């Protein structure tokens, strides 16, 4: 049985004060959410704030939104896997569509980040998903397969055992448009089948999250689908109430 995971991607939002109140709100309201795993991914600079606010609690995991492929040295502005581990992170998002589209990350860049994250002791959350244009031209499966295959080519299928995939249709991110549960399930199943053809055990235990305008109102029907094991939440992760409602739906 796959343990559901609800991950909050705060993106470039928040400050010291809002981080403390958001973390406290999640901690205080978490209550019965014990089956679902809860992860928050603040901006780099707020990770230590969030860790302080968690005050040693390890039932809410900490993650980052990106990392550099280098370990240390002359890479101005970058953050490495070991720095993230040192700050208390256990997860890191790689290949978010905003990184791919705005910062030009290629499938190969993302695959390297996945590899470096794992080698550094972090669990990568690999984001994949098609644009509206790609969906409308019937390319959804090709795009998602290409994005996943690039990582398989670098790390091998066996290294998917300690990772998470997030299917995030680009047209659904931050737009209020959500894939229907059936549309999302179809792609999740496609990804799982693709991995299953290489290694059934790994595919069966891999958590595949849905992301893209998931909210308190649609979380239950999405996460209720067979191959949807939780959510990667942007906008709705910035308020304790909406985030906790999704955690409860996943529980
Ligand atoms: P959204 O973002 O929930 O605001 O659509 C999801 C994501 O980009 O991870």
GROMACS .gro file of C-alpha atoms and ligand atoms in nm:
model
  260
    1UNK     CA    1   0.000   0.000   0.000
    2UNK     CA    2   0.147   0.334  -0.102
    3UNK     CA    3   0.147   0.596   0.170
    4UNK     CA    4  -0.013   0.916   0.035
    5UNK     CA    5   0.208   1.225   0.020
    6UNK     CA    6   0.089   1.583   0.019
    7UNK     CA    7   0.364   1.830  -0.068
    8UNK     CA    8   0.338   2.207  -0.047
    9UNK     CA    9   0.542   2.395  -0.307
   10UNK     CA   10   0.550   2.748  -0.171
   11UNK     CA   11   0.735   2.876  -0.477
   12UNK     CA   12   0.874   3.229  -0.427
   13UNK     CA   13   0.629   3.329  -0.156
   14UNK     CA   14   0.649   3.421   0.209
   15UNK     CA   15   0.876   3.583   0.463
   16UNK     CA   16   1.003   3.492   0.809
   17UNK     CA   17   0.681   3.582   0.980
   18UNK     CA   18   0.446   3.407   0.738
   19UNK     CA   19   0.667   3.097   0.743
   20UNK     CA   20   0.640   3.066   1.119
   21UNK     CA   21   0.265   3.117   1.117
   22UNK     CA   22   0.210   2.877   0.826
   23UNK     CA   23   0.422   2.605   0.988
   24UNK     CA   24   0.251   2.657   1.323
   25UNK     CA   25  -0.089   2.645   1.155
   26UNK     CA   26  -0.006   2.314   0.986
   27UNK     CA   27   0.139   2.167   1.305
   28UNK     CA   28  -0.159   2.277   1.515
   29UNK     CA   29  -0.421   2.166   1.267
   30UNK     CA   30  -0.265   1.843   1.160
   31UNK     CA   31  -0.465   1.639   1.411
   32UNK     CA   32  -0.577   1.312   1.261
   33UNK     CA   33  -0.365   1.334   0.948
   34UNK     CA   34  -0.129   1.053   1.034
   35UNK     CA   35  -0.154   0.818   0.738
   36UNK     CA   36  -0.070   1.079   0.476
   37UNK     CA   37   0.286   1.207   0.476
   38UNK     CA   38   0.310   1.587   0.479
   39UNK     CA   39   0.594   1.779   0.313
   40UNK     CA   40   0.658   2.151   0.284
   41UNK     CA   41   0.900   2.309   0.037
   42UNK     CA   42   0.970   2.672   0.130
   43UNK     CA   43   1.205   2.901  -0.064
   44UNK     CA   44   1.568   2.822   0.023
   45UNK     CA   45   1.617   3.114   0.257
   46UNK     CA   46   1.310   3.024   0.461
   47UNK     CA   47   1.399   2.657   0.509
   48UNK     CA   48   1.591   2.723   0.835
   49UNK     CA   49   1.295   2.931   0.960
   50UNK     CA   50   1.059   2.645   0.886
   51UNK     CA   51   1.298   2.399   1.053
   52UNK     CA   52   1.311   2.620   1.364
   53UNK     CA   53   0.933   2.643   1.373
   54UNK     CA   54   0.905   2.264   1.343
   55UNK     CA   55   1.131   2.246   1.645
   56UNK     CA   56   1.245   1.889   1.598
   57UNK     CA   57   0.909   1.748   1.483
   58UNK     CA   58   0.975   1.501   1.211
   59UNK     CA   59   0.615   1.425   1.114
   60UNK     CA   60   0.624   1.717   0.872
   61UNK     CA   61   0.905   1.676   0.620
   62UNK     CA   62   1.107   1.960   0.476
   63UNK     CA   63   1.211   1.991   0.116
   64UNK     CA   64   1.357   2.239  -0.130
   65UNK     CA   65   1.228   2.347  -0.469
   66UNK     CA   66   1.550   2.296  -0.663
   67UNK     CA   67   1.922   2.222  -0.619
   68UNK     CA   68   2.244   2.260  -0.811
   69UNK     CA   69   2.425   1.962  -0.962
   70UNK     CA   70   2.759   2.069  -0.810
   71UNK     CA   71   2.868   1.994  -0.455
   72UNK     CA   72   3.040   2.323  -0.370
   73UNK     CA   73   3.273   2.582  -0.514
   74UNK     CA   74   3.251   2.873  -0.752
   75UNK     CA   75   2.883   2.855  -0.848
   76UNK     CA   76   2.752   3.195  -0.743
   77UNK     CA   77   2.396   3.190  -0.622
   78UNK     CA   78   2.356   2.813  -0.617
   79UNK     CA   79   2.265   2.566  -0.340
   80UNK     CA   80   2.388   2.206  -0.319
   81UNK     CA   81   2.235   1.881  -0.198
   82UNK     CA   82   2.461   1.869   0.108
   83UNK     CA   83   2.352   2.222   0.208
   84UNK     CA   84   1.990   2.114   0.187
   85UNK     CA   85   2.054   1.806   0.398
   86UNK     CA   86   2.241   2.022   0.647
   87UNK     CA   87   1.938   2.254   0.667
   88UNK     CA   88   1.708   1.961   0.749
   89UNK     CA   89   1.565   1.873   0.407
   90UNK     CA   90   1.479   1.518   0.313
   91UNK     CA   91   1.315   1.593  -0.024
   92UNK     CA   92   1.386   1.817  -0.321
   93UNK     CA   93   1.167   1.902  -0.620
   94UNK     CA   94   1.343   1.861  -0.955
   95UNK     CA   95   1.224   1.965  -1.299
   96UNK     CA   96   0.928   2.176  -1.198
   97UNK     CA   97   0.773   2.314  -1.517
   98UNK     CA   98   0.858   2.669  -1.406
   99UNK     CA   99   1.226   2.570  -1.388
  100UNK     CA  100   1.201   2.404  -1.728
  101UNK     CA  101   1.014   2.691  -1.895
  102UNK     CA  102   1.156   3.003  -1.724
  103UNK     CA  103   1.511   2.885  -1.650
  104UNK     CA  104   1.558   2.662  -1.952
  105UNK     CA  105   1.625   2.333  -1.773
  106UNK     CA  106   1.644   2.048  -2.019
  107UNK     CA  107   1.538   1.688  -1.961
  108UNK     CA  108   1.909   1.608  -1.919
  109UNK     CA  109   1.960   1.886  -1.661
  110UNK     CA  110   1.665   1.752  -1.466
  111UNK     CA  111   1.797   1.396  -1.485
  112UNK     CA  112   2.132   1.513  -1.346
  113UNK     CA  113   1.956   1.694  -1.063
  114UNK     CA  114   1.762   1.376  -0.983
  115UNK     CA  115   2.088   1.180  -0.971
  116UNK     CA  116   2.273   1.436  -0.758
  117UNK     CA  117   1.979   1.467  -0.519
  118UNK     CA  118   1.975   1.092  -0.456
  119UNK     CA  119   2.350   1.068  -0.426
  120UNK     CA  120   2.333   1.347  -0.171
  121UNK     CA  121   2.075   1.163   0.038
  122UNK     CA  122   1.763   1.350  -0.074
  123UNK     CA  123   1.444   1.205  -0.220
  124UNK     CA  124   1.377   1.372  -0.555
  125UNK     CA  125   1.024   1.472  -0.652
  126UNK     CA  126   1.046   1.460  -1.030
  127UNK     CA  127   0.792   1.686  -1.203
  128UNK     CA  128   0.668   1.600  -1.550
  129UNK     CA  129   0.379   1.729  -1.758
  130UNK     CA  130   0.267   1.862  -2.091
  131UNK     CA  131   0.177   2.214  -2.205
  132UNK     CA  132  -0.167   2.296  -2.340
  133UNK     CA  133  -0.033   2.294  -2.694
  134UNK     CA  134   0.118   1.950  -2.642
  135UNK     CA  135  -0.207   1.816  -2.497
  136UNK     CA  136  -0.413   1.959  -2.780
  137UNK     CA  137  -0.186   1.804  -3.038
  138UNK     CA  138  -0.218   1.464  -2.871
  139UNK     CA  139   0.139   1.460  -2.743
  140UNK     CA  140   0.079   1.422  -2.369
  141UNK     CA  141   0.209   1.066  -2.345
  142UNK     CA  142   0.508   1.134  -2.570
  143UNK     CA  143   0.614   1.431  -2.363
  144UNK     CA  144   0.572   1.260  -2.029
  145UNK     CA  145   0.748   0.947  -2.155
  146UNK     CA  146   1.039   1.155  -2.285
  147UNK     CA  147   1.074   1.338  -1.953
  148UNK     CA  148   1.067   1.016  -1.749
  149UNK     CA  149   1.292   0.826  -1.991
  150UNK     CA  150   1.562   1.096  -1.966
  151UNK     CA  151   1.589   1.021  -1.595
  152UNK     CA  152   1.580   0.643  -1.642
  153UNK     CA  153   1.866   0.679  -1.890
  154UNK     CA  154   2.080   0.854  -1.629
  155UNK     CA  155   1.998   0.674  -1.304
  156UNK     CA  156   1.842   0.344  -1.414
  157UNK     CA  157   1.500   0.215  -1.316
  158UNK     CA  158   1.628   0.073  -0.986
  159UNK     CA  159   1.690   0.423  -0.852
  160UNK     CA  160   1.322   0.508  -0.879
  161UNK     CA  161   1.264   0.311  -0.561
  162UNK     CA  162   1.349   0.612  -0.350
  163UNK     CA  163   1.180   0.887  -0.544
  164UNK     CA  164   0.846   1.047  -0.616
  165UNK     CA  165   0.700   1.157  -0.949
  166UNK     CA  166   0.459   1.448  -0.978
  167UNK     CA  167   0.244   1.469  -1.287
  168UNK     CA  168   0.167   1.836  -1.335
  169UNK     CA  169  -0.003   1.937  -1.659
  170UNK     CA  170   0.147   2.280  -1.724
  171UNK     CA  171  -0.190   2.422  -1.833
  172UNK     CA  172  -0.335   2.338  -1.490
  173UNK     CA  173  -0.065   2.504  -1.280
  174UNK     CA  174  -0.182   2.821  -1.112
  175UNK     CA  175  -0.465   2.860  -1.362
  176UNK     CA  176  -0.757   2.724  -1.163
  177UNK     CA  177  -0.805   2.465  -1.440
  178UNK     CA  178  -0.763   2.115  -1.305
  179UNK     CA  179  -0.734   1.795  -1.500
  180UNK     CA  180  -1.044   1.585  -1.433
  181UNK     CA  181  -0.971   1.287  -1.211
  182UNK     CA  182  -1.010   1.063  -1.516
  183UNK     CA  183  -0.769   1.266  -1.727
  184UNK     CA  184  -0.511   1.267  -1.451
  185UNK     CA  185  -0.558   0.897  -1.376
  186UNK     CA  186  -0.496   0.813  -1.741
  187UNK     CA  187  -0.154   0.981  -1.736
  188UNK     CA  188  -0.064   0.844  -1.392
  189UNK     CA  189  -0.143   0.495  -1.514
  190UNK     CA  190   0.059   0.555  -1.828
  191UNK     CA  191   0.362   0.653  -1.617
  192UNK     CA  192   0.321   0.356  -1.383
  193UNK     CA  193   0.281   0.114  -1.675
  194UNK     CA  194   0.592   0.256  -1.839
  195UNK     CA  195   0.796   0.191  -1.524
  196UNK     CA  196   0.624  -0.139  -1.458
  197UNK     CA  197   0.744  -0.273  -1.790
  198UNK     CA  198   1.097  -0.227  -1.654
  199UNK     CA  199   1.043  -0.318  -1.290
  200UNK     CA  200   0.702  -0.403  -1.153
  201UNK     CA  201   0.795  -0.386  -0.785
  202UNK     CA  202   0.941  -0.040  -0.816
  203UNK     CA  203   0.646   0.084  -1.021
  204UNK     CA  204   0.397  -0.059  -0.771
  205UNK     CA  205   0.550   0.120  -0.475
  206UNK     CA  206   0.632   0.451  -0.647
  207UNK     CA  207   0.418   0.743  -0.540
  208UNK     CA  208   0.286   0.952  -0.829
  209UNK     CA  209   0.141   1.284  -0.718
  210UNK     CA  210  -0.093   1.507  -0.912
  211UNK     CA  211  -0.025   1.880  -0.926
  212UNK     CA  212  -0.206   2.168  -1.090
  213UNK     CA  213  -0.472   2.373  -0.912
  214UNK     CA  214  -0.542   2.101  -0.659
  215UNK     CA  215  -0.752   2.247  -0.380
  216UNK     CA  216  -0.979   2.157  -0.090
  217UNK     CA  217  -1.271   2.106  -0.327
  218UNK     CA  218  -1.115   1.872  -0.583
  219UNK     CA  219  -0.848   1.688  -0.381
  220UNK     CA  220  -1.064   1.400  -0.269
  221UNK     CA  221  -1.184   1.302  -0.616
  222UNK     CA  222  -0.833   1.328  -0.761
  223UNK     CA  223  -0.656   1.141  -0.482
  224UNK     CA  224  -0.936   0.884  -0.488
  225UNK     CA  225  -0.812   0.758  -0.826
  226UNK     CA  226  -0.615   0.431  -0.825
  227UNK     CA  227  -0.282   0.570  -0.942
  228UNK     CA  228  -0.293   0.913  -0.776
  229UNK     CA  229  -0.100   0.894  -0.451
  230UNK     CA  230  -0.124   1.252  -0.330
  231UNK     CA  231  -0.063   1.604  -0.449
  232UNK     CA  232   0.198   1.867  -0.518
  233UNK     CA  233   0.023   2.183  -0.414
  234UNK     CA  234   0.116   2.539  -0.507
  235UNK     CA  235  -0.136   2.814  -0.430
  236UNK     CA  236  -0.344   2.611  -0.186
  237UNK     CA  237  -0.036   2.526   0.023
  238UNK     CA  238   0.007   2.887   0.135
  239UNK     CA  239  -0.277   2.881   0.387
  240UNK     CA  240  -0.300   2.623   0.664
  241UNK     CA  241  -0.673   2.564   0.613
  242UNK     CA  242  -0.663   2.482   0.243
  243UNK     CA  243  -0.342   2.279   0.276
  244UNK     CA  244  -0.476   2.083   0.571
  245UNK     CA  245  -0.803   2.013   0.390
  246UNK     CA  246  -0.601   1.848   0.111
  247UNK     CA  247  -0.395   1.654   0.367
  248UNK     CA  248  -0.717   1.531   0.524
  249UNK     CA  249  -0.855   1.428   0.185
  250UNK     CA  250  -0.537   1.227   0.121
  251UNK     CA  251  -0.534   1.065   0.459
  252LIG     P1  252  -0.078   2.519  -0.819
  252LIG     O1  253   0.076   2.482  -0.841
  252LIG     O2  254  -0.132   2.426  -0.715
  252LIG     O3  255  -0.075   2.663  -0.773
  252LIG     O4  256  -0.146   2.503  -0.951
  252LIG     C1  257   0.119   2.349  -0.841
  252LIG     C2  258   0.266   2.342  -0.869
  252LIG     O5  259   0.316   2.421  -0.952
  252LIG     O6  260   0.339   2.261  -0.811
   0.00000   0.00000   0.00000
